[in-house]
mmCIF file of C-alpha atoms in Angstrom:
data_model
loop_
_atom_site.group_PDB
_atom_site.id
_atom_site.type_symbol
_atom_site.label_atom_id
_atom_site.label_comp_id
_atom_site.label_asym_id
_atom_site.label_seq_id
_atom_site.Cartn_x
_atom_site.Cartn_y
_atom_site.Cartn_z
ATOM 1 C CA MET A 1 -24.961 -113.050 -71.745
ATOM 2 C CA ARG A 2 -22.922 -111.718 -68.818
ATOM 3 C CA TRP A 3 -21.072 -108.504 -69.685
ATOM 4 C CA HIS A 4 -18.380 -107.203 -67.363
ATOM 5 C CA LEU A 5 -15.757 -104.500 -67.876
ATOM 6 C CA LYS A 6 -12.994 -105.368 -65.434
ATOM 7 C CA GLU A 7 -10.425 -102.678 -66.259
ATOM 8 C CA LYS A 8 -10.389 -99.120 -64.884
ATOM 9 C CA PHE A 9 -9.113 -95.801 -66.209
ATOM 10 C CA GLU A 10 -9.129 -93.029 -63.616
ATOM 11 C CA THR A 11 -10.029 -89.474 -64.611
ATOM 12 C CA PRO A 12 -10.628 -86.302 -62.560
ATOM 13 C CA ASP A 13 -14.372 -86.775 -63.200
ATOM 14 C CA GLY A 14 -14.457 -90.432 -62.183
ATOM 15 C CA CYS A 15 -13.533 -93.946 -63.213
ATOM 16 C CA VAL A 16 -14.091 -95.223 -66.750
ATOM 17 C CA ARG A 17 -14.596 -98.975 -67.131
ATOM 18 C CA TRP A 18 -13.188 -100.843 -70.129
ATOM 19 C CA ALA A 19 -12.197 -104.301 -71.354
ATOM 20 C CA SER A 20 -10.243 -105.878 -74.205
ATOM 21 C CA PHE A 21 -10.392 -109.232 -75.998
ATOM 22 C CA GLY A 22 -8.360 -111.212 -78.517
ATOM 23 C CA ALA A 23 -5.099 -110.420 -80.303
ATOM 24 C CA GLY A 24 -4.069 -108.739 -83.530
ATOM 25 C CA ASN A 25 -4.586 -105.282 -85.020
ATOM 26 C CA PRO A 26 -6.491 -103.117 -82.517
ATOM 27 C CA VAL A 27 -10.097 -102.034 -83.046
ATOM 28 C CA VAL A 28 -12.134 -99.915 -80.632
ATOM 29 C CA LEU A 29 -15.942 -100.037 -80.360
ATOM 30 C CA LEU A 30 -17.777 -96.926 -79.093
ATOM 31 C CA HIS A 31 -21.399 -96.948 -77.949
ATOM 32 C CA GLY A 32 -23.936 -94.140 -77.973
ATOM 33 C CA SER A 33 -26.869 -92.920 -75.884
ATOM 34 C CA PRO A 34 -28.758 -94.208 -73.965
ATOM 35 C CA PHE A 35 -26.757 -97.391 -74.437
ATOM 36 C CA SER A 36 -23.496 -98.795 -73.063
ATOM 37 C CA SER A 37 -20.760 -101.104 -74.325
ATOM 38 C CA TYR A 38 -23.281 -103.930 -73.751
ATOM 39 C CA ILE A 39 -24.569 -103.141 -77.249
ATOM 40 C CA TRP A 40 -21.345 -104.717 -78.622
ATOM 41 C CA ARG A 41 -21.670 -107.947 -76.597
ATOM 42 C CA GLU A 42 -22.147 -110.121 -79.729
ATOM 43 C CA ILE A 43 -19.912 -108.179 -82.099
ATOM 44 C CA ALA A 44 -16.833 -107.851 -79.848
ATOM 45 C CA PRO A 45 -16.186 -111.590 -79.208
ATOM 46 C CA ALA A 46 -16.578 -112.380 -82.905
ATOM 47 C CA LEU A 47 -14.158 -109.632 -83.984
ATOM 48 C CA ALA A 48 -11.751 -110.802 -81.265
ATOM 49 C CA LEU A 49 -11.145 -114.007 -83.213
ATOM 50 C CA THR A 50 -8.774 -111.999 -85.424
ATOM 51 C CA ARG A 51 -8.384 -108.572 -83.742
ATOM 52 C CA ARG A 52 -7.530 -107.011 -80.395
ATOM 53 C CA VAL A 53 -10.920 -105.502 -79.481
ATOM 54 C CA TYR A 54 -11.431 -102.690 -76.956
ATOM 55 C CA VAL A 55 -14.772 -101.621 -75.487
ATOM 56 C CA TRP A 56 -15.529 -98.960 -72.879
ATOM 57 C CA ASP A 57 -18.450 -97.239 -71.204
ATOM 58 C CA LEU A 58 -18.492 -93.488 -71.739
ATOM 59 C CA LEU A 59 -18.111 -91.500 -68.545
ATOM 60 C CA GLY A 60 -21.549 -91.280 -66.920
ATOM 61 C CA PHE A 61 -22.814 -94.363 -68.787
ATOM 62 C CA GLY A 62 -23.042 -98.086 -68.106
ATOM 63 C CA ALA A 63 -20.573 -99.258 -65.442
ATOM 64 C CA SER A 64 -18.482 -96.068 -65.520
ATOM 65 C CA ASP A 65 -18.836 -93.555 -62.686
ATOM 66 C CA LYS A 66 -21.930 -91.362 -62.513
ATOM 67 C CA ARG A 67 -21.915 -88.370 -60.201
ATOM 68 C CA GLU A 68 -22.969 -84.767 -59.949
ATOM 69 C CA GLY A 69 -20.533 -82.236 -61.382
ATOM 70 C CA GLN A 70 -19.150 -84.508 -64.111
ATOM 71 C CA ASP A 71 -18.447 -83.134 -67.565
ATOM 72 C CA VAL A 72 -20.003 -85.773 -69.819
ATOM 73 C CA GLY A 73 -20.462 -83.569 -72.893
ATOM 74 C CA LEU A 74 -19.288 -84.638 -76.327
ATOM 75 C CA ALA A 75 -16.194 -82.417 -76.191
ATOM 76 C CA ALA A 76 -15.120 -83.910 -72.853
ATOM 77 C CA GLN A 77 -15.792 -87.458 -74.071
ATOM 78 C CA GLY A 78 -13.699 -86.769 -77.185
ATOM 79 C CA ARG A 79 -10.762 -85.611 -75.054
ATOM 80 C CA LEU A 80 -11.190 -88.627 -72.811
ATOM 81 C CA PHE A 81 -11.211 -91.012 -75.771
ATOM 82 C CA ALA A 82 -7.952 -89.540 -77.094
ATOM 83 C CA ARG A 83 -6.388 -90.117 -73.635
ATOM 84 C CA LEU A 84 -7.712 -93.677 -73.507
ATOM 85 C CA LEU A 85 -6.170 -94.451 -76.877
ATOM 86 C CA GLU A 86 -2.773 -93.293 -75.614
ATOM 87 C CA HIS A 87 -3.229 -95.384 -72.471
ATOM 88 C CA TRP A 88 -4.015 -98.499 -74.495
ATOM 89 C CA ARG A 89 -1.123 -97.782 -76.860
ATOM 90 C CA THR A 90 1.223 -97.767 -73.861
ATOM 91 C CA VAL A 91 -0.102 -100.695 -71.828
ATOM 92 C CA ASP A 92 -0.590 -102.995 -74.831
ATOM 93 C CA ARG A 93 2.485 -101.772 -76.722
ATOM 94 C CA TRP A 94 0.835 -101.037 -80.042
ATOM 95 C CA GLY A 95 4.012 -99.553 -81.439
ATOM 96 C CA ALA A 96 3.275 -97.996 -84.810
ATOM 97 C CA SER A 97 -0.161 -99.643 -85.025
ATOM 98 C CA ARG A 98 -3.191 -97.430 -85.332
ATOM 99 C CA PRO A 99 -6.599 -98.702 -84.228
ATOM 100 C CA GLY A 100 -9.662 -99.118 -86.328
ATOM 101 C CA VAL A 101 -12.566 -97.267 -84.695
ATOM 102 C CA VAL A 102 -16.229 -98.264 -84.897
ATOM 103 C CA ALA A 103 -18.673 -95.777 -83.377
ATOM 104 C CA HIS A 104 -22.451 -95.795 -82.919
ATOM 105 C CA ASP A 105 -24.884 -92.928 -82.248
ATOM 106 C CA VAL A 106 -23.212 -90.085 -80.243
ATOM 107 C CA GLY A 107 -20.119 -92.286 -80.118
ATOM 108 C CA GLY A 108 -19.663 -91.049 -83.686
ATOM 109 C CA ALA A 109 -19.321 -87.454 -82.507
ATOM 110 C CA VAL A 110 -16.897 -88.594 -79.790
ATOM 111 C CA ALA A 111 -14.753 -90.459 -82.343
ATOM 112 C CA LEU A 112 -14.825 -87.562 -84.824
ATOM 113 C CA ARG A 113 -13.887 -85.000 -82.173
ATOM 114 C CA ALA A 114 -10.969 -87.161 -81.006
ATOM 115 C CA LEU A 115 -9.775 -87.517 -84.614
ATOM 116 C CA LEU A 116 -10.350 -83.990 -85.925
ATOM 117 C CA ILE A 117 -9.838 -81.846 -82.819
ATOM 118 C CA GLU A 118 -7.820 -83.867 -80.303
ATOM 119 C CA GLY A 119 -5.257 -85.268 -82.755
ATOM 120 C CA ALA A 120 -6.027 -88.973 -82.300
ATOM 121 C CA GLN A 121 -4.822 -91.262 -85.101
ATOM 122 C CA TYR A 122 -6.915 -94.082 -86.570
ATOM 123 C CA ARG A 123 -6.283 -96.800 -89.094
ATOM 124 C CA ASP A 124 -9.864 -96.458 -90.347
ATOM 125 C CA LEU A 125 -13.266 -95.283 -89.136
ATOM 126 C CA THR A 126 -16.702 -96.894 -89.287
ATOM 127 C CA LEU A 127 -19.720 -94.833 -88.243
ATOM 128 C CA VAL A 128 -22.854 -96.862 -87.498
ATOM 129 C CA ASP A 129 -26.089 -94.795 -87.430
ATOM 130 C CA ALA A 130 -23.905 -92.115 -85.908
ATOM 131 C CA VAL A 131 -24.178 -88.487 -84.848
ATOM 132 C CA GLY A 132 -21.677 -86.400 -86.773
ATOM 133 C CA GLY A 133 -23.469 -83.291 -87.965
ATOM 134 C CA GLY A 134 -26.770 -81.858 -89.052
ATOM 135 C CA ALA A 135 -29.669 -80.926 -86.768
ATOM 136 C CA TRP A 136 -29.680 -84.104 -84.683
ATOM 137 C CA GLY A 137 -30.522 -82.475 -81.316
ATOM 138 C CA THR A 138 -34.191 -81.822 -82.051
ATOM 139 C CA GLY A 139 -37.572 -83.274 -81.086
ATOM 140 C CA TYR A 140 -37.425 -85.609 -78.066
ATOM 141 C CA PHE A 141 -33.788 -84.738 -77.458
ATOM 142 C CA LYS A 142 -34.389 -80.976 -77.490
ATOM 143 C CA LEU A 143 -37.456 -81.272 -75.264
ATOM 144 C CA ILE A 144 -35.551 -83.151 -72.567
ATOM 145 C CA ARG A 145 -32.423 -81.017 -72.833
ATOM 146 C CA GLU A 146 -34.389 -77.790 -72.370
ATOM 147 C CA ASN A 147 -36.480 -79.204 -69.517
ATOM 148 C CA ALA A 148 -34.041 -81.561 -67.784
ATOM 149 C CA HIS A 149 -34.747 -79.911 -64.431
ATOM 150 C CA ILE A 150 -38.380 -81.053 -64.763
ATOM 151 C CA PHE A 151 -37.703 -84.554 -66.081
ATOM 152 C CA GLU A 152 -35.256 -85.145 -63.229
ATOM 153 C CA GLN A 153 -38.210 -84.898 -60.846
ATOM 154 C CA LEU A 154 -40.251 -87.665 -62.494
ATOM 155 C CA PRO A 155 -41.215 -90.533 -60.200
ATOM 156 C CA ASP A 156 -39.088 -93.610 -60.887
ATOM 157 C CA TYR A 157 -41.829 -95.532 -62.729
ATOM 158 C CA ALA A 158 -42.462 -92.613 -65.103
ATOM 159 C CA HIS A 159 -38.747 -92.103 -65.716
ATOM 160 C CA GLU A 160 -38.275 -95.802 -66.496
ATOM 161 C CA SER A 161 -41.250 -95.784 -68.881
ATOM 162 C CA LEU A 162 -39.799 -92.792 -70.732
ATOM 163 C CA VAL A 163 -36.366 -94.404 -71.150
ATOM 164 C CA ALA A 164 -37.895 -97.749 -72.144
ATOM 165 C CA SER A 165 -40.093 -96.159 -74.816
ATOM 166 C CA HIS A 166 -37.071 -94.382 -76.307
ATOM 167 C CA LEU A 167 -35.070 -97.618 -76.325
ATOM 168 C CA ARG A 168 -37.924 -99.488 -78.023
ATOM 169 C CA ARG A 169 -38.025 -96.859 -80.759
ATOM 170 C CA ALA A 170 -34.357 -97.577 -81.484
ATOM 171 C CA THR A 171 -35.034 -101.136 -82.654
ATOM 172 C CA HIS A 172 -36.944 -102.245 -85.740
ATOM 173 C CA THR A 173 -37.218 -105.960 -84.952
ATOM 174 C CA GLY A 174 -37.626 -105.807 -81.176
ATOM 175 C CA TYR A 175 -35.274 -106.852 -78.387
ATOM 176 C CA ARG A 176 -34.712 -110.419 -77.304
ATOM 177 C CA PRO A 177 -35.686 -111.332 -73.725
ATOM 178 C CA GLY A 178 -33.603 -109.568 -71.081
ATOM 179 C CA VAL A 179 -31.942 -107.062 -73.423
ATOM 180 C CA LEU A 180 -34.200 -104.079 -72.702
ATOM 181 C CA ASP A 181 -33.771 -104.654 -68.974
ATOM 182 C CA ALA A 182 -29.978 -104.677 -69.387
ATOM 183 C CA TYR A 183 -30.101 -101.313 -71.180
ATOM 184 C CA LEU A 184 -32.389 -99.860 -68.508
ATOM 185 C CA ALA A 185 -30.354 -101.037 -65.518
ATOM 186 C CA PRO A 186 -27.722 -98.213 -65.472
ATOM 187 C CA TRP A 187 -30.480 -95.555 -65.534
ATOM 188 C CA ARG A 188 -32.427 -96.883 -62.559
ATOM 189 C CA GLY A 189 -32.277 -95.487 -59.033
ATOM 190 C CA VAL A 190 -31.491 -91.957 -57.901
ATOM 191 C CA GLU A 191 -27.954 -92.009 -59.327
ATOM 192 C CA GLY A 192 -28.994 -93.503 -62.658
ATOM 193 C CA GLN A 193 -31.913 -91.145 -63.178
ATOM 194 C CA ALA A 194 -29.751 -88.103 -62.462
ATOM 195 C CA ALA A 195 -27.074 -89.382 -64.867
ATOM 196 C CA PHE A 196 -29.621 -89.933 -67.635
ATOM 197 C CA TYR A 197 -30.729 -86.299 -67.675
ATOM 198 C CA ARG A 198 -27.209 -84.988 -67.041
ATOM 199 C CA GLN A 199 -26.122 -86.235 -70.466
ATOM 200 C CA TYR A 200 -29.020 -84.390 -72.121
ATOM 201 C CA ARG A 201 -28.128 -81.147 -70.356
ATOM 202 C CA GLN A 202 -24.555 -81.377 -71.636
ATOM 203 C CA PHE A 203 -24.889 -82.827 -75.162
ATOM 204 C CA ALA A 204 -24.974 -79.600 -77.156
ATOM 205 C CA GLN A 205 -25.638 -79.163 -80.879
ATOM 206 C CA ARG A 206 -22.677 -76.772 -81.100
ATOM 207 C CA GLN A 207 -20.348 -79.659 -80.215
ATOM 208 C CA THR A 208 -21.115 -81.243 -83.586
ATOM 209 C CA ASP A 209 -21.544 -77.928 -85.422
ATOM 210 C CA GLU A 210 -17.816 -77.444 -84.701
ATOM 211 C CA LEU A 211 -17.106 -80.664 -86.577
ATOM 212 C CA GLU A 212 -18.947 -79.867 -89.784
ATOM 213 C CA PRO A 213 -16.267 -77.616 -91.360
ATOM 214 C CA LEU A 214 -13.679 -80.307 -90.556
ATOM 215 C CA LEU A 215 -15.434 -83.331 -92.052
ATOM 216 C CA GLY A 216 -13.779 -82.697 -95.402
ATOM 217 C CA THR A 217 -10.384 -83.218 -93.756
ATOM 218 C CA VAL A 218 -11.049 -86.810 -92.651
ATOM 219 C CA ALA A 219 -8.118 -88.592 -94.272
ATOM 220 C CA VAL A 220 -8.613 -92.180 -93.089
ATOM 221 C CA PRO A 221 -10.737 -94.762 -94.920
ATOM 222 C CA THR A 222 -14.288 -94.206 -93.698
ATOM 223 C CA ARG A 223 -17.383 -96.364 -93.876
ATOM 224 C CA LEU A 224 -20.945 -95.356 -92.954
ATOM 225 C CA ILE A 225 -23.369 -98.150 -92.050
ATOM 226 C CA TRP A 226 -27.023 -97.175 -91.674
ATOM 227 C CA GLY A 227 -30.230 -99.015 -90.857
ATOM 228 C CA ARG A 228 -32.951 -98.370 -93.445
ATOM 229 C CA GLU A 229 -35.550 -98.289 -90.662
ATOM 230 C CA ASP A 230 -33.693 -95.947 -88.296
ATOM 231 C CA ARG A 231 -36.319 -93.735 -86.626
ATOM 232 C CA LEU A 232 -33.887 -91.858 -84.359
ATOM 233 C CA LEU A 233 -31.280 -90.838 -86.956
ATOM 234 C CA PRO A 234 -32.925 -91.436 -90.354
ATOM 235 C CA GLU A 235 -30.944 -92.107 -93.531
ATOM 236 C CA GLU A 236 -30.536 -88.432 -94.362
ATOM 237 C CA PHE A 237 -28.016 -88.137 -91.523
ATOM 238 C CA GLY A 238 -25.928 -90.829 -93.180
ATOM 239 C CA GLU A 239 -26.259 -89.034 -96.503
ATOM 240 C CA PHE A 240 -25.178 -85.778 -94.822
ATOM 241 C CA LEU A 241 -21.935 -87.410 -93.691
ATOM 242 C CA HIS A 242 -21.491 -89.219 -97.011
ATOM 243 C CA GLU A 243 -21.566 -85.915 -98.882
ATOM 244 C CA ARG A 244 -18.963 -84.317 -96.619
ATOM 245 C CA ILE A 245 -16.417 -87.010 -95.754
ATOM 246 C CA PRO A 246 -14.109 -87.611 -98.747
ATOM 247 C CA HIS A 247 -14.284 -91.110 -100.263
ATOM 248 C CA ALA A 248 -16.667 -92.341 -97.530
ATOM 249 C CA GLU A 249 -18.600 -95.488 -98.380
ATOM 250 C CA LEU A 250 -22.306 -95.572 -97.421
ATOM 251 C CA ILE A 251 -23.832 -98.999 -96.721
ATOM 252 C CA ARG A 252 -27.542 -99.349 -96.031
ATOM 253 C CA VAL A 253 -28.825 -102.312 -94.029
ATOM 254 C CA GLU A 254 -32.325 -103.522 -94.853
ATOM 255 C CA GLY A 255 -34.669 -104.477 -92.031
ATOM 256 C CA ALA A 256 -32.600 -102.713 -89.345
ATOM 257 C CA GLY A 257 -33.324 -99.691 -87.210
ATOM 258 C CA HIS A 258 -30.993 -97.515 -85.157
ATOM 259 C CA THR A 259 -29.652 -100.519 -83.251
ATOM 260 C CA ILE A 260 -28.211 -102.595 -86.086
ATOM 261 C CA GLN A 261 -26.284 -104.483 -83.397
ATOM 262 C CA GLU A 262 -29.648 -105.889 -82.240
ATOM 263 C CA ASP A 263 -31.598 -105.963 -85.506
ATOM 264 C CA ALA A 264 -28.974 -107.326 -87.916
ATOM 265 C CA PRO A 265 -25.848 -108.354 -85.960
ATOM 266 C CA ALA A 266 -24.679 -110.931 -88.515
ATOM 267 C CA GLU A 267 -24.800 -108.427 -91.364
ATOM 268 C CA LEU A 268 -23.060 -105.752 -89.312
ATOM 269 C CA LEU A 269 -20.338 -108.207 -88.338
ATOM 270 C CA ALA A 270 -19.918 -109.266 -91.969
ATOM 271 C CA HIS A 271 -19.202 -105.654 -92.912
ATOM 272 C CA LEU A 272 -16.855 -105.063 -89.973
ATOM 273 C CA ALA A 273 -14.931 -108.255 -90.651
ATOM 274 C CA THR A 274 -14.258 -107.406 -94.311
ATOM 275 C CA GLY A 275 -11.941 -104.821 -95.780
ATOM 276 C CA PHE A 276 -13.100 -101.373 -96.777
ATOM 277 C CA GLY A 277 -14.829 -101.410 -100.132
ATOM 278 C CA ALA A 278 -15.561 -105.158 -99.937
ATOM 279 C CA VAL A 279 -19.159 -106.299 -100.289
ATOM 280 C CA PRO A 280 -20.070 -109.222 -97.980
ATOM 281 C CA THR A 281 -22.719 -111.745 -98.907
ATOM 282 C CA PRO A 282 -26.136 -110.363 -97.896
ATOM 283 C CA THR A 283 -27.837 -112.030 -94.952
ATOM 284 C CA ALA A 284 -31.556 -112.588 -94.484
ATOM 285 C CA PRO A 285 -33.318 -110.184 -92.075
ATOM 286 C CA ARG A 286 -33.703 -111.569 -88.577
ATOM 287 C CA THR A 287 -37.215 -112.567 -87.491
ATOM 288 C CA PRO A 288 -38.547 -109.873 -85.123
ATOM 289 C CA ALA A 289 -38.185 -110.774 -81.470
ATOM 290 C CA PRO A 290 -41.309 -111.151 -79.327
ATOM 291 C CA ARG A 291 -42.154 -107.862 -77.664
#
């Protein structure tokens, strides 16, 4: 499906692209790395039947600006998200309404920093296979972060193979035709390759370590949704957050990896469309896509 973010939000570090759909109580969908708002392409239109849905590409990701010298770290993205929320509150006249926030992967750290450090206000929070604490910046991530200056020099075919292999590891069932290519597109070319390794240089473990003492102060209803087959952020990361965020609900999704949006979109939507604490009717796992 065609995915286009037509709106712009200007920042000192470049333009952030965003879009909104539907009407009703606001809900914001945050993506992670190395994804973009494209990951919400099936979820957003369905939620927009009853909600005002906002999506955006993090600075340095997707259709948003990518350039040398940008601050694309988690702290900067958290500050930016808090500013975006105020912008949307003004232009769409939310009044006293507070948005629901749904965040995936490092989008979780961005949402938590905006809430706990930047003073943003949410109606509720859903973290989907999300970074929020613990030693997440290890292995592949640590290797690239510590050697970004080397990886930046890879020939384009080797760089693309590296990104593609990481993206394939994120799914349990496999991507449908055209989806992997859509995820790869923003990271191609000189600008895209530089942006890919820039995020690794700037995503620091300390930016979530700062959150850990504050997780016990999360006061909004919180739901954790985790794929049983997540190989990037296994279930113990969900359990880590579940133990620390008061009254958080932990939901495990069978037959789904890190990208529940791809592996089990109907089940994810069923959870997002119901109230907190409600248990939707289970759905059958989707047949794996041809690889």
